[in-house]
XYZ file of N, CA and C in Angstrom:
456
model
N -102.055 106.179 194.734
C -102.570 106.918 193.599
C -103.407 105.983 192.740
N -104.464 106.567 192.179
C -105.315 105.821 191.260
C -105.250 106.476 189.883
N -105.762 105.745 188.900
C -105.712 106.190 187.511
C -107.103 106.076 186.912
N -107.396 107.011 186.003
C -108.737 107.112 185.429
C -108.648 107.422 183.948
N -109.730 107.144 183.249
C -109.938 107.633 181.897
C -111.209 108.465 181.952
N -111.112 109.711 181.486
C -112.278 110.597 181.474
C -112.516 111.047 180.041
N -113.775 110.922 179.624
C -114.159 111.259 178.253
C -114.748 112.660 178.185
N -114.396 113.357 177.122
C -115.030 114.626 176.801
C -115.180 114.698 175.287
N -116.286 115.244 174.852
C -116.492 115.370 173.412
C -115.516 116.402 172.857
N -114.861 116.034 171.767
C -113.826 116.866 171.170
C -114.312 118.282 170.886
N -115.541 118.413 170.410
C -116.050 119.734 170.035
C -116.693 120.490 171.201
N -116.760 119.879 172.374
C -117.374 120.539 173.534
C -116.309 121.082 174.480
N -115.418 120.222 174.957
C -114.341 120.655 175.849
C -113.181 119.689 175.675
N -112.215 120.094 174.841
C -111.101 119.202 174.546
C -109.880 119.543 175.406
N -108.827 118.771 175.238
C -107.638 118.945 176.068
C -106.985 120.304 175.857
N -107.091 120.871 174.660
C -106.557 122.219 174.437
C -107.297 123.254 175.282
N -108.606 123.065 175.459
C -109.357 123.960 176.343
C -108.832 123.855 177.769
N -108.628 122.620 178.232
C -108.120 122.429 179.594
C -106.726 123.030 179.733
N -105.896 122.873 178.719
C -104.554 123.465 178.761
C -104.650 124.979 178.919
N -105.540 125.605 178.166
C -105.711 127.058 178.254
C -106.273 127.481 179.608
N -107.199 126.690 180.142
C -107.835 127.031 181.418
C -106.972 126.654 182.619
N -106.121 125.656 182.473
C -105.270 125.204 183.571
C -105.962 124.198 184.469
N -107.010 124.647 185.132
C -107.815 123.796 186.014
C -109.276 124.117 185.760
N -110.105 123.079 185.772
C -111.524 123.269 185.446
C -112.364 122.250 186.205
N -113.560 122.646 186.663
C -114.461 121.658 187.270
C -114.991 120.695 186.212
N -115.035 119.412 186.546
C -115.560 118.389 185.639
C -117.051 118.269 185.917
N -117.805 119.225 185.412
C -119.225 119.319 185.753
C -120.108 118.618 184.731
N -121.374 118.526 185.080
C -122.357 117.982 184.159
C -122.482 116.473 184.151
N -121.786 115.783 185.036
C -121.907 114.321 185.086
C -123.262 113.975 185.695
N -124.070 113.241 184.945
C -125.409 112.865 185.415
C -125.616 111.353 185.306
N -124.592 110.644 185.679
C -124.628 109.185 185.734
C -124.177 108.801 187.140
N -124.977 107.999 187.821
C -124.682 107.684 189.223
C -123.366 106.936 189.400
N -123.055 106.024 188.501
C -121.813 105.269 188.646
C -120.596 106.184 188.514
N -120.616 107.077 187.522
C -119.516 108.029 187.357
C -119.462 108.990 188.548
N -120.618 109.449 189.000
C -120.672 110.324 190.174
C -120.051 109.642 191.384
N -120.391 108.379 191.591
C -119.873 107.654 192.746
C -118.357 107.508 192.689
N -117.803 107.323 191.503
C -116.347 107.249 191.386
C -115.711 108.572 191.788
N -116.291 109.685 191.322
C -115.747 110.989 191.711
C -115.906 111.211 193.211
N -117.050 110.882 193.742
C -117.355 111.135 195.152
C -116.558 110.236 196.096
N -116.444 108.957 195.756
C -115.935 107.971 196.704
C -114.498 107.514 196.458
N -113.995 107.698 195.247
C -112.698 107.099 194.925
C -111.638 108.083 194.459
N -112.019 109.122 193.732
C -111.019 110.044 193.196
C -110.416 110.890 194.307
N -109.102 111.078 194.192
C -108.361 111.873 195.169
C -107.454 112.845 194.427
N -107.196 114.010 195.021
C -106.244 114.928 194.398
C -104.913 114.224 194.121
N -104.397 114.445 192.926
C -103.150 113.819 192.510
C -103.336 112.605 191.623
N -104.525 111.992 191.646
C -104.791 110.875 190.737
C -104.588 111.348 189.301
N -104.094 110.460 188.446
C -103.839 110.816 187.053
C -104.959 110.331 186.143
N -105.178 111.087 185.072
C -106.312 110.884 184.170
C -105.817 110.792 182.728
N -106.258 109.776 182.006
C -106.098 109.745 180.557
C -107.261 110.534 179.973
N -106.962 111.592 179.227
C -107.989 112.485 178.681
C -108.390 111.973 177.300
N -109.627 111.510 177.203
C -110.133 110.802 176.022
C -111.124 111.689 175.275
N -110.867 111.892 173.991
C -111.796 112.642 173.143
C -112.781 111.669 172.506
N -114.060 111.891 172.789
C -115.111 111.045 172.222
C -115.915 111.847 171.203
N -116.871 111.184 170.589
C -117.744 111.808 169.599
C -116.938 112.421 168.455
N -115.900 111.700 168.045
C -115.075 112.114 166.914
C -114.572 110.844 166.239
N -114.034 110.987 165.066
C -113.527 109.829 164.338
C -112.051 110.033 164.063
N -111.190 109.191 164.544
C -111.478 108.159 165.539
C -111.406 108.737 166.951
N -112.155 108.156 167.882
C -111.997 108.557 169.279
C -110.572 108.216 169.729
N -110.030 109.015 170.657
C -108.618 108.840 170.993
C -108.277 109.426 172.362
N -107.129 109.000 172.879
C -106.564 109.609 174.079
C -105.621 110.704 173.613
N -105.808 111.909 174.167
C -105.036 113.067 173.731
C -103.895 113.420 174.674
N -104.010 113.018 175.943
C -102.969 113.381 176.896
C -103.370 113.031 178.308
N -102.770 113.747 179.256
C -102.936 113.436 180.674
C -103.385 114.675 181.439
N -104.284 114.444 182.380
C -104.718 115.473 183.328
C -104.561 114.885 184.731
N -104.886 115.694 185.728
C -104.743 115.268 187.119
C -105.962 115.721 187.912
N -106.416 114.896 188.841
C -107.471 115.319 189.762
C -106.877 116.410 190.645
N -107.553 117.561 190.711
C -106.990 118.736 191.376
C -107.750 119.160 192.624
N -108.808 118.442 192.986
C -109.569 118.836 194.175
C -110.231 117.621 194.797
N -110.656 117.796 196.025
C -111.570 116.834 196.625
C -112.926 117.013 195.953
N -113.805 116.028 196.039
C -115.139 116.173 195.441
C -115.963 117.234 196.159
N -116.819 117.904 195.381
C -117.737 118.892 195.949
C -118.975 118.978 195.062
N -120.068 119.564 195.573
C -121.313 119.606 194.796
C -121.145 120.347 193.465
N -121.715 119.789 192.426
C -121.715 120.402 191.098
C -122.715 121.554 191.106
N -122.252 122.807 190.988
C -123.178 123.941 191.061
C -124.166 124.011 189.902
N -123.875 123.358 188.777
C -124.788 123.432 187.633
C -126.131 122.780 187.931
N -126.175 121.869 188.911
C -127.436 121.196 189.239
C -128.462 122.155 189.838
N -127.999 123.292 190.365
C -128.894 124.255 191.016
C -129.204 125.472 190.142
N -128.603 125.547 188.963
C -128.759 126.698 188.069
C -129.825 126.385 187.018
N -130.998 126.984 187.183
C -132.126 126.670 186.291
C -131.867 127.068 184.838
N -130.892 127.927 184.591
C -130.582 128.308 183.215
C -129.542 127.383 182.583
N -129.010 126.455 183.360
C -127.963 125.558 182.875
C -128.567 124.273 182.308
N -127.943 123.778 181.268
C -128.368 122.525 180.627
C -128.400 121.362 181.623
N -127.544 121.405 182.643
C -127.433 120.310 183.613
C -128.239 120.550 184.888
N -129.129 121.515 184.864
C -130.005 121.785 186.014
C -130.793 120.532 186.384
N -130.884 120.276 187.694
C -131.651 119.133 188.193
C -132.623 119.635 189.256
N -133.892 119.808 188.910
C -134.859 120.362 189.863
C -135.082 119.473 191.085
N -134.694 118.209 191.001
C -134.889 117.295 192.132
C -133.713 117.305 193.113
N -132.630 117.973 192.755
C -131.465 117.985 193.634
C -131.659 119.012 194.744
N -131.392 118.592 195.961
C -131.580 119.410 197.158
C -130.240 120.033 197.565
N -130.169 121.355 197.709
C -128.909 121.987 198.125
C -128.376 121.446 199.455
N -129.263 120.956 200.317
C -128.818 120.390 201.592
C -128.333 118.948 201.460
N -128.651 118.326 200.347
C -128.205 116.960 200.072
C -128.008 116.821 198.561
N -126.956 117.455 198.025
C -126.774 117.495 196.571
C -126.667 116.101 195.961
N -127.300 115.969 194.824
C -127.302 114.696 194.110
C -126.027 114.516 193.286
N -125.500 115.601 192.732
C -124.404 115.514 191.771
C -123.134 116.146 192.324
N -122.029 115.445 192.116
C -120.727 115.800 192.662
C -119.743 115.950 191.502
N -118.721 116.769 191.716
C -117.666 116.891 190.716
C -116.311 116.981 191.394
N -115.263 116.881 190.592
C -113.907 117.202 191.015
C -113.345 118.179 189.992
N -112.382 118.973 190.422
C -111.634 119.795 189.484
C -110.534 118.934 188.882
N -110.219 119.203 187.619
C -109.081 118.535 186.994
C -108.146 119.599 186.439
N -106.870 119.266 186.371
C -105.887 120.203 185.835
C -105.085 119.537 184.718
N -104.617 120.367 183.826
C -103.842 119.921 182.674
C -102.464 119.427 183.120
N -101.997 118.332 182.504
C -100.638 117.847 182.737
C -99.831 117.889 181.441
N -100.289 117.168 180.405
C -99.528 117.129 179.157
C -100.419 116.697 177.994
N -100.004 117.098 176.811
C -100.626 116.643 175.567
C -99.655 115.677 174.897
N -100.141 114.531 174.478
C -99.288 113.584 173.768
C -98.885 114.173 172.420
N -97.689 113.824 171.957
C -97.222 114.310 170.650
C -98.183 113.897 169.544
N -98.689 112.669 169.664
C -99.712 112.178 168.742
C -100.786 111.484 169.558
N -102.027 111.665 169.150
C -103.119 111.009 169.864
C -103.031 109.496 169.666
N -103.641 108.771 170.593
C -103.663 107.307 170.512
C -105.094 106.884 170.222
N -105.312 106.420 169.003
C -106.655 106.047 168.566
C -107.173 104.834 169.329
N -108.472 104.797 169.483
C -109.131 103.701 170.195
C -108.740 102.334 169.634
N -108.655 102.214 168.306
C -108.318 100.912 167.721
C -106.898 100.480 168.079
N -105.983 101.422 168.257
C -104.621 101.092 168.697
C -104.667 100.530 170.113
N -105.481 101.140 170.960
C -105.639 100.648 172.331
C -106.197 99.228 172.326
N -107.237 99.010 171.536
C -107.903 97.699 171.499
C -107.000 96.596 170.974
N -106.071 96.952 170.098
C -105.195 95.952 169.494
C -104.006 95.599 170.379
N -103.730 96.406 171.388
C -102.586 96.150 172.265
C -102.951 95.079 173.291
N -102.198 93.981 173.357
C -102.537 92.897 174.291
C -102.594 93.341 175.756
N -101.815 94.346 176.132
C -101.806 94.814 177.519
C -102.984 95.725 177.845
N -103.729 96.135 176.831
C -104.818 97.095 177.050
C -106.196 96.536 176.731
N -106.268 95.314 176.278
C -107.545 94.759 175.828
C -108.575 94.611 176.935
N -108.149 94.602 178.176
C -109.085 94.460 179.294
C -109.500 95.801 179.898
N -109.139 96.903 179.263
C -109.523 98.212 179.802
C -111.041 98.288 179.942
N -111.477 98.904 181.022
C -112.912 99.006 181.309
C -113.650 99.735 180.190
N -113.009 100.678 179.537
C -113.670 101.441 178.468
C -114.207 100.532 177.365
N -113.584 99.379 177.163
C -114.051 98.469 176.117
C -115.228 97.620 176.573
N -115.437 97.551 177.861
C -116.551 96.774 178.412
C -117.731 97.667 178.805
N -117.443 98.896 179.177
C -118.459 99.842 179.660
C -118.346 101.128 178.848
N -118.546 101.031 177.570
C -118.286 102.126 176.643
C -119.096 103.385 176.923
N -120.248 103.264 177.540
C -121.115 104.427 177.751
C -120.687 105.283 178.946
N -119.864 104.745 179.827
C -119.440 105.510 181.002
C -118.463 106.612 180.608
N -118.633 107.803 181.174
C -117.739 108.919 180.868
C -116.486 108.910 181.730
N -116.494 108.122 182.794
C -115.326 107.953 183.661
C -115.156 106.462 183.906
N -113.938 105.967 183.685
C -113.663 104.564 183.987
C -112.321 104.462 184.710
N -112.202 103.492 185.608
C -110.907 103.276 186.248
C -109.926 102.656 185.258
N -108.656 102.922 185.487
C -107.569 102.395 184.669
C -106.536 101.825 185.638
N -105.960 100.689 185.326
C -104.912 100.152 186.192
C -103.613 100.929 185.969
N -102.709 100.828 186.926
C -101.408 101.474 186.769
C -100.692 100.924 185.537
N -100.765 99.608 185.328
C -100.130 98.990 184.164
C -100.716 99.549 182.868
N -102.037 99.713 182.800
C -102.678 100.267 181.600
C -102.246 101.714 181.384
N -102.235 102.500 182.457
C -101.826 103.903 182.353
C -100.395 103.991 181.825
N -99.507 103.218 182.416
C -98.104 103.252 182.002
C -97.934 102.774 180.567
N -98.707 101.790 180.141
C -98.621 101.300 178.764
C -99.092 102.367 177.777
N -100.177 103.059 178.095
C -100.651 104.135 177.216
C -99.575 105.211 177.093
N -98.972 105.594 178.205
C -97.913 106.607 178.166
C -96.706 106.112 177.369
N -96.405 104.825 177.469
C -95.309 104.237 176.695
C -95.613 104.319 175.199
N -96.822 103.969 174.809
C -97.219 104.065 173.398
C -97.101 105.509 172.913
N -97.450 106.442 173.785
C -97.409 107.864 173.430
C -95.990 108.430 173.422
N -95.024 107.646 173.910
C -93.649 108.133 173.970
C -93.393 109.044 175.151
N -94.247 108.937 176.178
C -94.097 109.751 177.389
C -93.440 108.916 178.475
N -92.711 109.588 179.349
C -92.090 108.885 180.485
C -93.055 108.713 181.619
């Protein structure tokens, strides 16, 4: 099993939305590095720290799970969609996604500054590659975040 941190803007699609929906495609990723992680590394059952960005303070709200194998992101072919990509070929899709499903909401969110101040979390990729919407997380980092959140 692998572990990930996935960012979503709080006002666009937050963890409460995922809880209500149950499972949702993680669409709209238009960064090759993030796409490659979904395409080449993510597997059903992998666990995700769900991170709310574009808010003050940014924070981890809970846990989700990878719920599907990777498949082409249909928004790339929809000309009415914000994520439409006219250069993407249906026979060789450029953009890939995975479905994610809700697991749990932490009793209290864990602010970014709390993560940065924890000696066991200071090397998290999110602090080195802040612009990426998906970053790998070590098992030790995942377990430490859950420990801070009071989750087993």
